[in-house]
């Protein structure tokens, strides 16, 4: 009944995991008890757990990241202390436990600290900077967060029940294959990443749609704040890269669960294919993390220099250049693979080239500061610390881009120091800068400045003390992930590095104390202006914290630094008008969809890890039922009346008008500076946020793009393994082209019927709509029936996916398409039921349009499979 789960899964014989488990359980129990005693459950449910407000979701992302930072840093402390003690000694961590720690540390810090922190900041800030009321798909935003939280829960469950992976955070085969990792550790890692990865992909789709289709009136692309540009580039990378990660991990799951042979050498698999695919995601992931941090620093440096960002257009170009070039450098992670001098040379040069747009950004930030009225508040200190630290990390990265140098330094502590130089000095410092910068906007009071500066200095000094010695150790030949060592020259440097970790721990302690003290003294730190930093973009034009609707009236954007222009109007502009015609607006209703989906996702993941099949089926059915209920709802938005808006917003607009009139009395030099700005009067007819139909269709097209990339990952694997038959039958012996041609004809005809249903729906003809949908479904079922019969014939011949790598790739690629068709048929059933019960409401028609796009996309994909797999596979 419980699969592989027994009492032996609890590590009762390991004191450190048990102590950590007990501490975690006590902390969670204490928190739940406190919430219960204080009677906060109803408040949490209404205001946070079921909230679809982008601001609250952003705060929850950042809170999750901060909690997981403590978890991940505890692993770092264990590693540093182990290596400090393990000279001619086994230390205090057994090898198997040490392997789990460094694997968990990497997974947690990348996927569950850096990613949630950056996504949280983007969630909170983007709609405010864009001058709109929420993201494009608020409920999916909630689903994204709770799926990420599901991944976090699974990772932490491995501390109490079972184990974590011992393979390193990237799960390289063959070590991660079932033969070498038979326990559940790799499965915990895989399912946590798959579930949270779906949430991250939904976030990327949501943000791309929001930025491209939901901007305030007048906000053209070249009037967007730089943070919006970097968020757009990061989100585009998520859409393009995360399907590759999903495909790669799915192949490894198929190897482990169903005996496939993508990466097992004995049956023609290719472990280096995994390395290529994982880094085709992995290096763009570095820029997914660092680009939003670049945006944070752009906002902070401009604000605390009292100047517009220098070289705005060059910054946009540099951001997009990084976005494109990030997919052209992945092989520098494994120059030692033996690809040859030409290949290594190309990727080495591309790695050096990608440093150029980053250098452009550094110089633009310096020129922004040059001649500015600098204020060294905590966010600015993080920005300055970043520029110095990241510069060092960038230079060591360029050094590693030289293949001969990389051959010497690959897999050494030099590489570890470089990576942390970039991730801590860039991503984490950026997250802390954004945390300090936007905290007053989120909560209405500032963080304690003195404690924030103390935390910064301990972090900065601790970083250098902890990681500069690792550069030396790498040059001296120490490889990473060593549980013990016997070289006396290494020990002093490792002791210094452990001392640096202690300094960072003190910095984290100061951050915790800063938050507690700031909350206790919030009345004295209260921000009543909504603009504590004299900011330049639209988020500072709202109250702190902003109302649920963000803007009672969408602002009209006249140029760059939109709020600065309101505070410092040009002479011909005059002050903004405080009176305005308020109209009723709609805001999204709270929904438990995200939380309920996460509940079933955790059940599904846990069941698959422990092979509890009845629970896995329950999780799948529950998740599907949740989305059916979500789609069936009638009321999705609440209305805020014009009277309420006027009452809530009028005082704020009057205050902005008074401020602008006062600023107009400033010196002629200030007004002259505004006159001379190059973006002074850019005329743009951007009409504002697009209609729901356009927004939904646009977002669904982006989803289909990501789905095409998912299929591309599986097709790339098939292309690599198509000749790896391991002595078994090949394509020419197995494929029956007549049957496949009939399948293709059936699917094409179903697509035609689906198109007819769309036309009938637009004409509001119920009979023809339903009849066309029925024909679509019957043809789709016939296609699936023939596909299943083809699979059954091949299995009867002994040509199953466990026979060879070629057959593994074939079954996975064609089976993935069949899975999509099955999902499409289930979706078709819900669409038909909704049309029958609710008629041709606009939201029902939008869902029908999305289904039609999905079904047509499956036709396009199948035509590609038919041509490249079946036809080309049978050519002699």
PDB file of C-alpha atoms in Angstrom, residues 20-163:
ATOM      1  CA  UNK A  20      17.857  19.005  11.992  1.00  0.00           C
ATOM      2  CA  UNK A  21      14.546  17.247  11.381  1.00  0.00           C
ATOM      3  CA  UNK A  22      13.425  17.685  14.968  1.00  0.00           C
ATOM      4  CA  UNK A  23      14.435  21.365  14.901  1.00  0.00           C
ATOM      5  CA  UNK A  24      12.503  21.921  11.672  1.00  0.00           C
ATOM      6  CA  UNK A  25       9.418  20.102  12.975  1.00  0.00           C
ATOM      7  CA  UNK A  26       9.488  22.061  16.241  1.00  0.00           C
ATOM      8  CA  UNK A  27       9.851  25.375  14.395  1.00  0.00           C
ATOM      9  CA  UNK A  28       6.927  24.600  12.080  1.00  0.00           C
ATOM     10  CA  UNK A  29       4.808  23.303  14.958  1.00  0.00           C
ATOM     11  CA  UNK A  30       5.561  26.408  16.995  1.00  0.00           C
ATOM     12  CA  UNK A  31       4.610  28.670  14.110  1.00  0.00           C
ATOM     13  CA  UNK A  32       1.349  26.809  13.476  1.00  0.00           C
ATOM     14  CA  UNK A  33       0.525  26.878  17.179  1.00  0.00           C
ATOM     15  CA  UNK A  34       1.145  30.627  17.354  1.00  0.00           C
ATOM     16  CA  UNK A  35      -1.073  31.247  14.301  1.00  0.00           C
ATOM     17  CA  UNK A  36      -3.816  29.122  15.858  1.00  0.00           C
ATOM     18  CA  UNK A  37      -3.625  30.766  19.286  1.00  0.00           C
ATOM     19  CA  UNK A  38      -3.690  34.242  17.750  1.00  0.00           C
ATOM     20  CA  UNK A  39      -6.602  33.305  15.500  1.00  0.00           C
ATOM     21  CA  UNK A  40      -4.822  34.327  12.289  1.00  0.00           C
ATOM     22  CA  UNK A  41      -5.905  31.418  10.087  1.00  0.00           C
ATOM     23  CA  UNK A  42      -8.861  33.196   8.503  1.00  0.00           C
ATOM     24  CA  UNK A  43      -6.728  36.283   7.828  1.00  0.00           C
ATOM     25  CA  UNK A  44      -3.950  34.182   6.274  1.00  0.00           C
ATOM     26  CA  UNK A  45      -6.411  32.270   4.127  1.00  0.00           C
ATOM     27  CA  UNK A  46      -8.189  35.352   2.800  1.00  0.00           C
ATOM     28  CA  UNK A  47      -5.280  37.765   2.487  1.00  0.00           C
ATOM     29  CA  UNK A  48      -2.327  35.553   1.608  1.00  0.00           C
ATOM     30  CA  UNK A  49      -2.904  31.865   0.856  1.00  0.00           C
ATOM     31  CA  UNK A  50      -5.719  32.449  -1.659  1.00  0.00           C
ATOM     32  CA  UNK A  51      -4.548  35.874  -2.798  1.00  0.00           C
ATOM     33  CA  UNK A  52      -3.928  36.491  -6.487  1.00  0.00           C
ATOM     34  CA  UNK A  53      -2.626  40.035  -5.868  1.00  0.00           C
ATOM     35  CA  UNK A  54       0.792  40.209  -7.504  1.00  0.00           C
ATOM     36  CA  UNK A  55       2.177  42.229  -4.577  1.00  0.00           C
ATOM     37  CA  UNK A  56       1.287  39.641  -1.955  1.00  0.00           C
ATOM     38  CA  UNK A  57       2.514  36.814  -4.167  1.00  0.00           C
ATOM     39  CA  UNK A  58       5.781  38.703  -4.658  1.00  0.00           C
ATOM     40  CA  UNK A  59       6.173  39.108  -0.897  1.00  0.00           C
ATOM     41  CA  UNK A  60       5.511  35.380  -0.369  1.00  0.00           C
ATOM     42  CA  UNK A  61       8.145  34.497  -2.985  1.00  0.00           C
ATOM     43  CA  UNK A  62      10.720  36.683  -1.221  1.00  0.00           C
ATOM     44  CA  UNK A  63       9.795  35.280   2.198  1.00  0.00           C
ATOM     45  CA  UNK A  64      10.157  31.736   0.848  1.00  0.00           C
ATOM     46  CA  UNK A  65      13.577  32.645  -0.565  1.00  0.00           C
ATOM     47  CA  UNK A  66      14.752  34.132   2.735  1.00  0.00           C
ATOM     48  CA  UNK A  67      13.662  31.040   4.683  1.00  0.00           C
ATOM     49  CA  UNK A  68      15.400  28.761   2.197  1.00  0.00           C
ATOM     50  CA  UNK A  69      18.497  30.970   2.364  1.00  0.00           C
ATOM     51  CA  UNK A  70      18.811  29.939   6.002  1.00  0.00           C
ATOM     52  CA  UNK A  71      18.372  26.292   5.004  1.00  0.00           C
ATOM     53  CA  UNK A  72      20.886  26.490   2.174  1.00  0.00           C
ATOM     54  CA  UNK A  73      23.420  28.469   4.189  1.00  0.00           C
ATOM     55  CA  UNK A  74      23.260  25.896   6.985  1.00  0.00           C
ATOM     56  CA  UNK A  75      24.506  23.383   4.398  1.00  0.00           C
ATOM     57  CA  UNK A  76      27.322  25.789   3.495  1.00  0.00           C
ATOM     58  CA  UNK A  77      28.357  26.073   7.140  1.00  0.00           C
ATOM     59  CA  UNK A  78      28.410  22.275   7.406  1.00  0.00           C
ATOM     60  CA  UNK A  79      30.609  21.967   4.313  1.00  0.00           C
ATOM     61  CA  UNK A  80      33.063  24.671   5.334  1.00  0.00           C
ATOM     62  CA  UNK A  81      33.395  23.334   8.877  1.00  0.00           C
ATOM     63  CA  UNK A  82      33.781  19.760   7.616  1.00  0.00           C
ATOM     64  CA  UNK A  83      36.642  20.729   5.321  1.00  0.00           C
ATOM     65  CA  UNK A  84      38.262  22.830   8.057  1.00  0.00           C
ATOM     66  CA  UNK A  85      38.301  19.771  10.330  1.00  0.00           C
ATOM     67  CA  UNK A  86      38.936  16.985   7.808  1.00  0.00           C
ATOM     68  CA  UNK A  87      42.717  17.289   7.431  1.00  0.00           C
ATOM     69  CA  UNK A  88      44.100  13.779   7.985  1.00  0.00           C
ATOM     70  CA  UNK A  89      40.715  13.090   9.544  1.00  0.00           C
ATOM     71  CA  UNK A  90      37.261  11.924   8.439  1.00  0.00           C
ATOM     72  CA  UNK A  91      35.709  15.006  10.071  1.00  0.00           C
ATOM     73  CA  UNK A  92      32.261  14.762  11.549  1.00  0.00           C
ATOM     74  CA  UNK A  93      30.194  14.218   8.376  1.00  0.00           C
ATOM     75  CA  UNK A  94      30.134  10.714   6.846  1.00  0.00           C
ATOM     76  CA  UNK A  95      30.850  10.705   3.092  1.00  0.00           C
ATOM     77  CA  UNK A  96      27.275   9.810   2.112  1.00  0.00           C
ATOM     78  CA  UNK A  97      25.862  12.630   4.250  1.00  0.00           C
ATOM     79  CA  UNK A  98      28.454  15.094   2.944  1.00  0.00           C
ATOM     80  CA  UNK A  99      27.472  14.197  -0.630  1.00  0.00           C
ATOM     81  CA  UNK A 100      23.826  14.918   0.174  1.00  0.00           C
ATOM     82  CA  UNK A 101      24.749  18.267   1.713  1.00  0.00           C
ATOM     83  CA  UNK A 102      26.633  19.663  -1.256  1.00  0.00           C
ATOM     84  CA  UNK A 103      23.927  18.374  -3.621  1.00  0.00           C
ATOM     85  CA  UNK A 104      21.142  19.942  -1.562  1.00  0.00           C
ATOM     86  CA  UNK A 105      23.088  23.181  -1.149  1.00  0.00           C
ATOM     87  CA  UNK A 106      23.349  23.743  -4.902  1.00  0.00           C
ATOM     88  CA  UNK A 107      19.752  22.764  -5.593  1.00  0.00           C
ATOM     89  CA  UNK A 108      18.353  24.940  -2.816  1.00  0.00           C
ATOM     90  CA  UNK A 109      20.431  28.040  -3.478  1.00  0.00           C
ATOM     91  CA  UNK A 110      19.767  28.110  -7.227  1.00  0.00           C
ATOM     92  CA  UNK A 111      16.194  26.850  -7.502  1.00  0.00           C
ATOM     93  CA  UNK A 112      14.708  27.837  -4.153  1.00  0.00           C
ATOM     94  CA  UNK A 113      16.631  30.946  -3.081  1.00  0.00           C
ATOM     95  CA  UNK A 114      17.912  32.832  -6.120  1.00  0.00           C
ATOM     96  CA  UNK A 115      14.957  32.014  -8.403  1.00  0.00           C
ATOM     97  CA  UNK A 116      12.156  32.793  -5.900  1.00  0.00           C
ATOM     98  CA  UNK A 117      13.914  35.979  -4.758  1.00  0.00           C
ATOM     99  CA  UNK A 118      14.208  37.361  -8.290  1.00  0.00           C
ATOM    100  CA  UNK A 119      10.728  36.203  -9.298  1.00  0.00           C
ATOM    101  CA  UNK A 120       9.358  37.728  -6.093  1.00  0.00           C
ATOM    102  CA  UNK A 121      10.888  41.111  -6.855  1.00  0.00           C
ATOM    103  CA  UNK A 122       9.624  40.969 -10.436  1.00  0.00           C
ATOM    104  CA  UNK A 123       6.170  39.958  -9.231  1.00  0.00           C
ATOM    105  CA  UNK A 124       5.937  42.845  -6.818  1.00  0.00           C
ATOM    106  CA  UNK A 125       7.426  45.557  -9.001  1.00  0.00           C
ATOM    107  CA  UNK A 126       6.542  44.874 -12.648  1.00  0.00           C
ATOM    108  CA  UNK A 127       2.823  45.807 -12.714  1.00  0.00           C
ATOM    109  CA  UNK A 128       3.545  48.883 -10.583  1.00  0.00           C
ATOM    110  CA  UNK A 129       6.328  50.065 -12.902  1.00  0.00           C
ATOM    111  CA  UNK A 130       4.226  49.297 -15.971  1.00  0.00           C
ATOM    112  CA  UNK A 131       1.342  51.333 -14.555  1.00  0.00           C
ATOM    113  CA  UNK A 132      -1.205  48.484 -14.577  1.00  0.00           C
ATOM    114  CA  UNK A 133      -3.293  46.725 -11.945  1.00  0.00           C
ATOM    115  CA  UNK A 134      -1.938  43.170 -12.032  1.00  0.00           C
ATOM    116  CA  UNK A 135      -0.164  40.607 -14.162  1.00  0.00           C
ATOM    117  CA  UNK A 136      -1.828  39.127 -17.224  1.00  0.00           C
ATOM    118  CA  UNK A 137      -2.937  35.881 -15.502  1.00  0.00           C
ATOM    119  CA  UNK A 138      -3.350  36.454 -11.756  1.00  0.00           C
ATOM    120  CA  UNK A 139      -4.595  32.967 -10.839  1.00  0.00           C
ATOM    121  CA  UNK A 140      -1.771  31.262 -12.722  1.00  0.00           C
ATOM    122  CA  UNK A 141       0.569  33.573 -10.826  1.00  0.00           C
ATOM    123  CA  UNK A 142      -0.726  32.049  -7.603  1.00  0.00           C
ATOM    124  CA  UNK A 143      -0.392  28.542  -9.072  1.00  0.00           C
ATOM    125  CA  UNK A 144       3.227  29.311  -9.982  1.00  0.00           C
ATOM    126  CA  UNK A 145       4.096  30.324  -6.446  1.00  0.00           C
ATOM    127  CA  UNK A 146       2.442  27.349  -4.815  1.00  0.00           C
ATOM    128  CA  UNK A 147       4.099  24.908  -7.229  1.00  0.00           C
ATOM    129  CA  UNK A 148       7.439  26.427  -6.251  1.00  0.00           C
ATOM    130  CA  UNK A 149       6.479  25.984  -2.606  1.00  0.00           C
ATOM    131  CA  UNK A 150       5.623  22.347  -3.418  1.00  0.00           C
ATOM    132  CA  UNK A 151       9.160  21.799  -4.666  1.00  0.00           C
ATOM    133  CA  UNK A 152      10.501  23.381  -1.473  1.00  0.00           C
ATOM    134  CA  UNK A 153       8.381  21.053   0.646  1.00  0.00           C
ATOM    135  CA  UNK A 154       9.586  17.952  -1.197  1.00  0.00           C
ATOM    136  CA  UNK A 155      13.240  18.978  -0.806  1.00  0.00           C
ATOM    137  CA  UNK A 156      12.779  19.491   2.923  1.00  0.00           C
ATOM    138  CA  UNK A 157      10.822  16.262   3.310  1.00  0.00           C
ATOM    139  CA  UNK A 158      13.935  14.422   2.138  1.00  0.00           C
ATOM    140  CA  UNK A 159      15.601  15.614   5.338  1.00  0.00           C
ATOM    141  CA  UNK A 160      13.056  13.719   7.426  1.00  0.00           C
ATOM    142  CA  UNK A 161      11.921  10.835   5.221  1.00  0.00           C
ATOM    143  CA  UNK A 162      14.489   9.133   3.048  1.00  0.00           C
ATOM    144  CA  UNK A 163      17.504  10.962   1.686  1.00  0.00           C
TER     145      UNK A 163
END
